[in-house]
Short mmCIF file of C-alpha atoms in Angstrom, two decimals:
data_model
loop_
_atom_site.label_atom_id
_atom_site.label_comp_id
_atom_site.label_asym_id
_atom_site.label_seq_id
_atom_site.Cartn_x
_atom_site.Cartn_y
_atom_site.Cartn_z
CA UNK A 77 -10.45 17.45 -11.89
CA UNK A 78 -8.05 18.15 -9.71
CA UNK A 79 -7.30 21.26 -8.66
CA UNK A 80 -4.81 24.22 -6.43
CA UNK A 81 -5.87 28.16 -7.30
CA UNK A 82 -3.94 30.81 -5.72
CA UNK A 83 -5.45 33.86 -6.62
CA UNK A 84 -2.54 36.11 -5.58
CA UNK A 85 0.43 36.79 -7.55
CA UNK A 86 2.21 38.73 -5.19
CA UNK A 87 1.98 40.11 -1.76
CA UNK A 88 3.38 42.88 0.83
CA UNK A 89 3.37 43.13 4.26
CA UNK A 90 5.32 45.40 6.54
CA UNK A 91 7.67 43.49 8.54
CA UNK A 92 6.42 42.17 12.02
CA UNK A 93 2.74 42.06 10.51
CA UNK A 94 0.95 38.53 9.63
CA UNK A 95 -0.27 37.99 6.06
CA UNK A 96 -2.88 35.67 4.56
CA UNK A 97 -1.41 33.29 1.31
CA UNK A 98 -4.61 32.14 0.11
CA UNK A 99 -5.46 29.04 -1.58
CA UNK A 100 -8.58 27.06 -2.52
CA UNK A 101 -8.27 23.37 -3.94
CA UNK A 102 -10.73 21.52 -6.25
CA UNK A 103 -11.35 17.52 -5.71
CA UNK A 104 -14.02 14.65 -5.75
CA UNK A 105 -11.48 12.06 -3.49
CA UNK A 106 -13.01 12.51 0.11
CA UNK A 107 -8.84 11.79 1.15
CA UNK A 108 -6.38 14.85 0.42
CA UNK A 109 -3.62 16.13 1.77
CA UNK A 110 -2.53 20.10 1.86
CA UNK A 111 0.78 21.72 1.93
CA UNK A 112 2.60 25.20 1.61
CA UNK A 113 6.03 25.20 0.14
CA UNK A 114 8.34 27.80 0.37
CA UNK A 115 10.84 28.55 -2.43
CA UNK A 116 13.50 31.07 -2.12
CA UNK A 117 15.19 32.55 -5.19
CA UNK A 118 17.78 29.63 -5.18
CA UNK A 119 15.22 27.36 -5.87
CA UNK A 120 15.07 24.79 -3.09
CA UNK A 121 11.76 23.87 -2.11
CA UNK A 122 11.23 24.33 2.05
CA UNK A 123 8.64 22.63 2.97
CA UNK A 124 6.45 24.57 5.78
CA UNK A 125 3.25 23.32 6.90
CA UNK A 126 1.06 20.41 6.38
CA UNK A 127 -3.08 19.54 6.64
CA UNK A 128 -4.40 15.85 6.43
CA UNK A 129 -8.61 16.82 4.79
CA UNK A 130 -9.70 14.34 8.12
CA UNK A 131 -7.54 16.70 10.45
CA UNK A 132 -10.18 18.11 12.85
CA UNK A 133 -7.79 20.79 14.54
CA UNK A 134 -5.87 23.44 11.89
CA UNK A 135 -1.89 22.16 11.37
CA UNK A 136 0.20 25.03 13.22
CA UNK A 137 3.87 25.08 12.76
CA UNK A 138 5.79 28.24 14.78
CA UNK A 139 5.33 31.35 12.64
CA UNK A 140 3.16 29.66 9.57
CA UNK A 141 -0.50 28.11 10.68
CA UNK A 142 -2.89 26.60 8.11
CA UNK A 143 -6.51 27.90 8.52
CA UNK A 144 -8.02 25.46 6.86
CA UNK A 145 -11.96 25.56 5.57
CA UNK A 146 -13.00 22.55 4.39
CA UNK A 147 -16.42 23.79 3.41
CA UNK A 148 -14.98 26.36 1.66
CA UNK A 149 -11.68 24.42 -0.21
CA UNK A 150 -9.86 26.89 1.46
CA UNK A 151 -6.61 25.86 2.76
CA UNK A 152 -4.98 29.68 3.46
CA UNK A 153 -1.46 30.14 4.96
CA UNK A 154 -1.34 32.74 7.52
CA UNK A 155 1.95 33.59 8.68
CA UNK A 156 3.00 35.52 12.13
CA UNK A 157 5.43 38.16 12.42
CA UNK A 158 6.66 38.34 9.57
CA UNK A 159 10.41 38.68 8.54
CA UNK A 160 12.60 40.14 6.06
CA UNK A 161 13.25 36.39 5.60
CA UNK A 162 10.20 35.14 4.07
CA UNK A 163 10.62 37.30 1.20
CA UNK A 164 9.89 34.33 -1.27
CA UNK A 165 7.98 32.53 -3.69
CA UNK A 166 4.81 30.46 -1.71
CA UNK A 167 3.28 27.21 -2.91
CA UNK A 168 0.04 26.00 -2.39
CA UNK A 169 0.39 22.07 -3.20
CA UNK A 170 -2.57 19.08 -2.91
CA UNK A 171 -1.78 15.73 -3.24
CA UNK A 172 -3.45 13.20 -5.35
CA UNK A 173 -2.96 9.08 -4.66
CA UNK A 174 -0.85 7.63 -7.66
CA UNK A 175 -1.63 4.16 -8.13
CA UNK A 176 0.32 2.07 -5.77
CA UNK A 177 -0.41 4.29 -3.07
CA UNK A 178 1.68 6.84 -3.61
CA UNK A 179 1.10 10.66 -3.43
CA UNK A 180 1.68 13.16 -6.05
CA UNK A 181 1.43 16.78 -6.00
CA UNK A 182 -0.36 19.15 -7.73
CA UNK A 183 1.45 22.62 -7.75
CA UNK A 184 -0.88 26.17 -7.41
CA UNK A 185 0.58 29.28 -9.75
CA UNK A 186 2.48 30.54 -6.66
CA UNK A 187 2.11 33.67 -4.77
CA UNK A 188 5.38 36.24 -4.50
CA UNK A 189 5.47 37.62 -1.04
CA UNK A 190 7.67 40.87 -0.23
CA UNK A 191 8.19 41.65 3.40
CA UNK A 192 8.85 45.22 3.78
CA UNK A 193 11.54 46.91 6.45
CA UNK B 170 19.71 19.88 7.43
CA UNK B 171 18.46 18.20 3.75
CA UNK B 172 16.81 15.10 3.50
CA UNK B 173 16.95 14.90 -0.50
CA UNK B 174 20.43 15.73 -1.84
CA UNK B 175 20.62 16.91 -5.66
CA UNK B 176 23.55 16.63 -7.91
CA UNK B 177 24.69 18.34 -9.98
CA UNK B 178 23.11 22.11 -8.82
CA UNK B 179 23.88 23.62 -11.80
CA UNK B 180 25.00 22.72 -15.36
CA UNK B 181 25.67 24.03 -19.04
CA UNK B 182 25.59 21.33 -21.66
CA UNK B 183 25.82 21.68 -25.51
CA UNK B 184 22.76 20.97 -27.17
CA UNK B 185 22.51 17.36 -28.68
CA UNK B 186 24.74 16.13 -25.40
CA UNK B 187 23.04 14.33 -22.57
CA UNK B 188 22.81 14.96 -19.00
CA UNK B 189 21.98 13.34 -15.49
CA UNK B 190 20.53 13.96 -12.39
CA UNK B 191 20.78 12.75 -9.33
CA UNK B 192 18.43 12.59 -6.20
CA UNK B 193 19.46 10.68 -2.95
CA UNK B 194 17.49 10.34 -0.22
CA UNK B 195 19.42 10.94 2.74
CA UNK B 196 17.69 9.58 6.18
CA UNK B 197 15.26 7.49 5.46
CA UNK B 198 14.60 4.96 2.13
CA UNK B 199 12.16 6.15 -0.70
CA UNK B 200 10.29 4.24 -2.37
CA UNK B 201 8.57 6.81 -4.79
CA UNK B 202 10.50 9.53 -5.52
CA UNK B 203 9.15 12.93 -8.26
CA UNK B 204 10.44 14.89 -11.08
CA UNK B 205 9.48 18.14 -11.76
CA UNK B 206 10.39 21.14 -14.40
CA UNK B 207 9.39 24.40 -13.65
CA UNK B 208 9.82 27.12 -16.06
CA UNK B 209 11.24 30.48 -15.12
CA UNK B 210 8.38 32.47 -12.48
CA UNK B 211 6.12 29.37 -12.98
CA UNK B 212 4.62 26.84 -10.82
CA UNK B 213 6.07 23.34 -10.82
CA UNK B 214 4.72 20.32 -13.14
CA UNK B 215 5.19 17.00 -12.34
CA UNK B 216 6.67 15.16 -15.58
CA UNK B 217 7.45 11.58 -14.03
CA UNK B 218 7.05 9.05 -10.88
CA UNK B 219 10.22 7.02 -10.35
CA UNK B 220 9.62 3.72 -8.44
CA UNK B 221 12.58 1.82 -7.12
CA UNK B 222 12.60 -1.25 -9.03
CA UNK B 223 9.70 -0.96 -11.87
CA UNK B 224 9.36 1.48 -14.28
CA UNK B 225 8.67 5.73 -14.25
CA UNK B 226 5.57 6.54 -14.66
CA UNK B 227 5.41 9.81 -17.23
CA UNK B 228 2.51 12.61 -17.33
CA UNK B 229 1.14 12.94 -20.14
CA UNK B 230 2.80 14.94 -22.62
CA UNK B 231 6.46 14.18 -21.31
CA UNK B 232 8.48 12.43 -23.28
CA UNK B 233 10.07 9.39 -22.03
CA UNK B 234 12.92 8.19 -24.54
CA UNK B 235 14.19 11.85 -24.00
CA UNK B 236 13.88 11.45 -19.94
CA UNK B 237 14.82 8.82 -18.95
CA UNK B 238 14.31 7.74 -15.22
CA UNK B 239 15.64 5.33 -13.59
CA UNK B 240 15.26 3.90 -10.05
CA UNK B 241 17.73 1.81 -9.28
CA UNK B 242 18.11 1.75 -5.41
CA UNK B 243 15.53 3.11 -1.76
CA UNK B 244 17.89 6.36 -2.13
CA UNK B 245 19.10 6.96 -5.63
CA UNK B 246 16.83 7.91 -8.71
CA UNK B 247 18.33 10.00 -11.81
CA UNK B 248 16.43 12.24 -14.35
CA UNK B 249 18.81 11.34 -18.17
CA UNK B 250 18.21 14.24 -20.44
CA UNK B 251 19.09 13.53 -23.34
CA UNK B 252 20.00 15.51 -26.74
CA UNK B 253 19.16 17.96 -25.34
CA UNK B 254 18.54 21.38 -27.08
CA UNK B 255 17.61 24.81 -25.93
CA UNK B 256 13.94 24.67 -24.92
CA UNK B 257 15.28 21.93 -22.37
CA UNK B 258 16.75 23.96 -20.65
CA UNK B 259 15.23 24.67 -17.29
CA UNK B 260 14.86 24.07 -13.35
CA UNK B 261 14.83 20.25 -12.54
CA UNK B 262 13.75 19.82 -8.56
CA UNK B 263 12.77 16.38 -7.47
CA UNK B 264 11.21 14.90 -4.46
CA UNK B 265 11.15 11.85 -2.09
CA UNK B 266 8.64 9.81 -0.24
CA UNK B 267 9.33 6.91 1.57
CA UNK B 268 7.02 4.90 4.12
CA UNK B 269 8.94 6.55 7.56
CA UNK B 270 8.86 9.82 6.13
CA UNK B 271 4.99 10.44 7.64
CA UNK B 272 3.38 12.97 5.40
CA UNK B 273 6.27 15.22 4.30
CA UNK B 274 7.35 15.04 0.98
CA UNK B 275 10.87 16.56 0.55
CA UNK B 276 12.62 18.18 -2.45
CA UNK B 277 16.01 18.33 -3.45
CA UNK B 278 17.78 21.41 -3.44
CA UNK B 279 17.17 21.66 -7.51
CA UNK B 280 19.08 21.57 -11.11
CA UNK B 281 19.65 24.73 -13.08
CA UNK B 282 20.22 23.05 -16.90
CA UNK B 283 21.69 25.29 -19.52
CA UNK B 284 21.35 24.04 -23.01
CA UNK B 285 24.00 26.15 -25.01
#
């Protein structure tokens, strides 16, 4: 069964430092996508970064990078130069192919990141 | 700016009444929309997949008659919680995907439902 595991319920980081949020996944499908979303207290889900299973290079988007290790089935999110506004819940998700070709997301339990001044 | 809009953002309704939540894609045609439910401090759980012009596909354990989903156009899907009860109080959030949205799946702002 497809599953996403985030083992860190909470993480603390000092402002301006880097932090890594862990994510491991389990799937038997050869083709899949991995996503990271940020959810502030307002509830909206903000897309951060995407990594396809066949992508050769790790995805990067500004201060966000995804450390994709396919053999270990891990897709850790690295946030560099943390800012106070980065404090939020972070969810790792994997896309699964629906019948009809659309993709649905399976989410991990999330990691609450707190950036300290 | 937002590419998926959800309305209302907060709604309070009386037990036994029905409430409708709208999800609109603003910048692209969403052939598929998804409805999730999130309890406090928990992850998002997929309720159903909504395909334009056809019946929604519900996840196991989700009552079809209680959570009515309509995807009448390529830009609008609605979730109606019928005969709402206090245990239906939750955060409901939609996401959308279309042929031109690439690999990104965009989410709406979410709707906080409180049933009193």
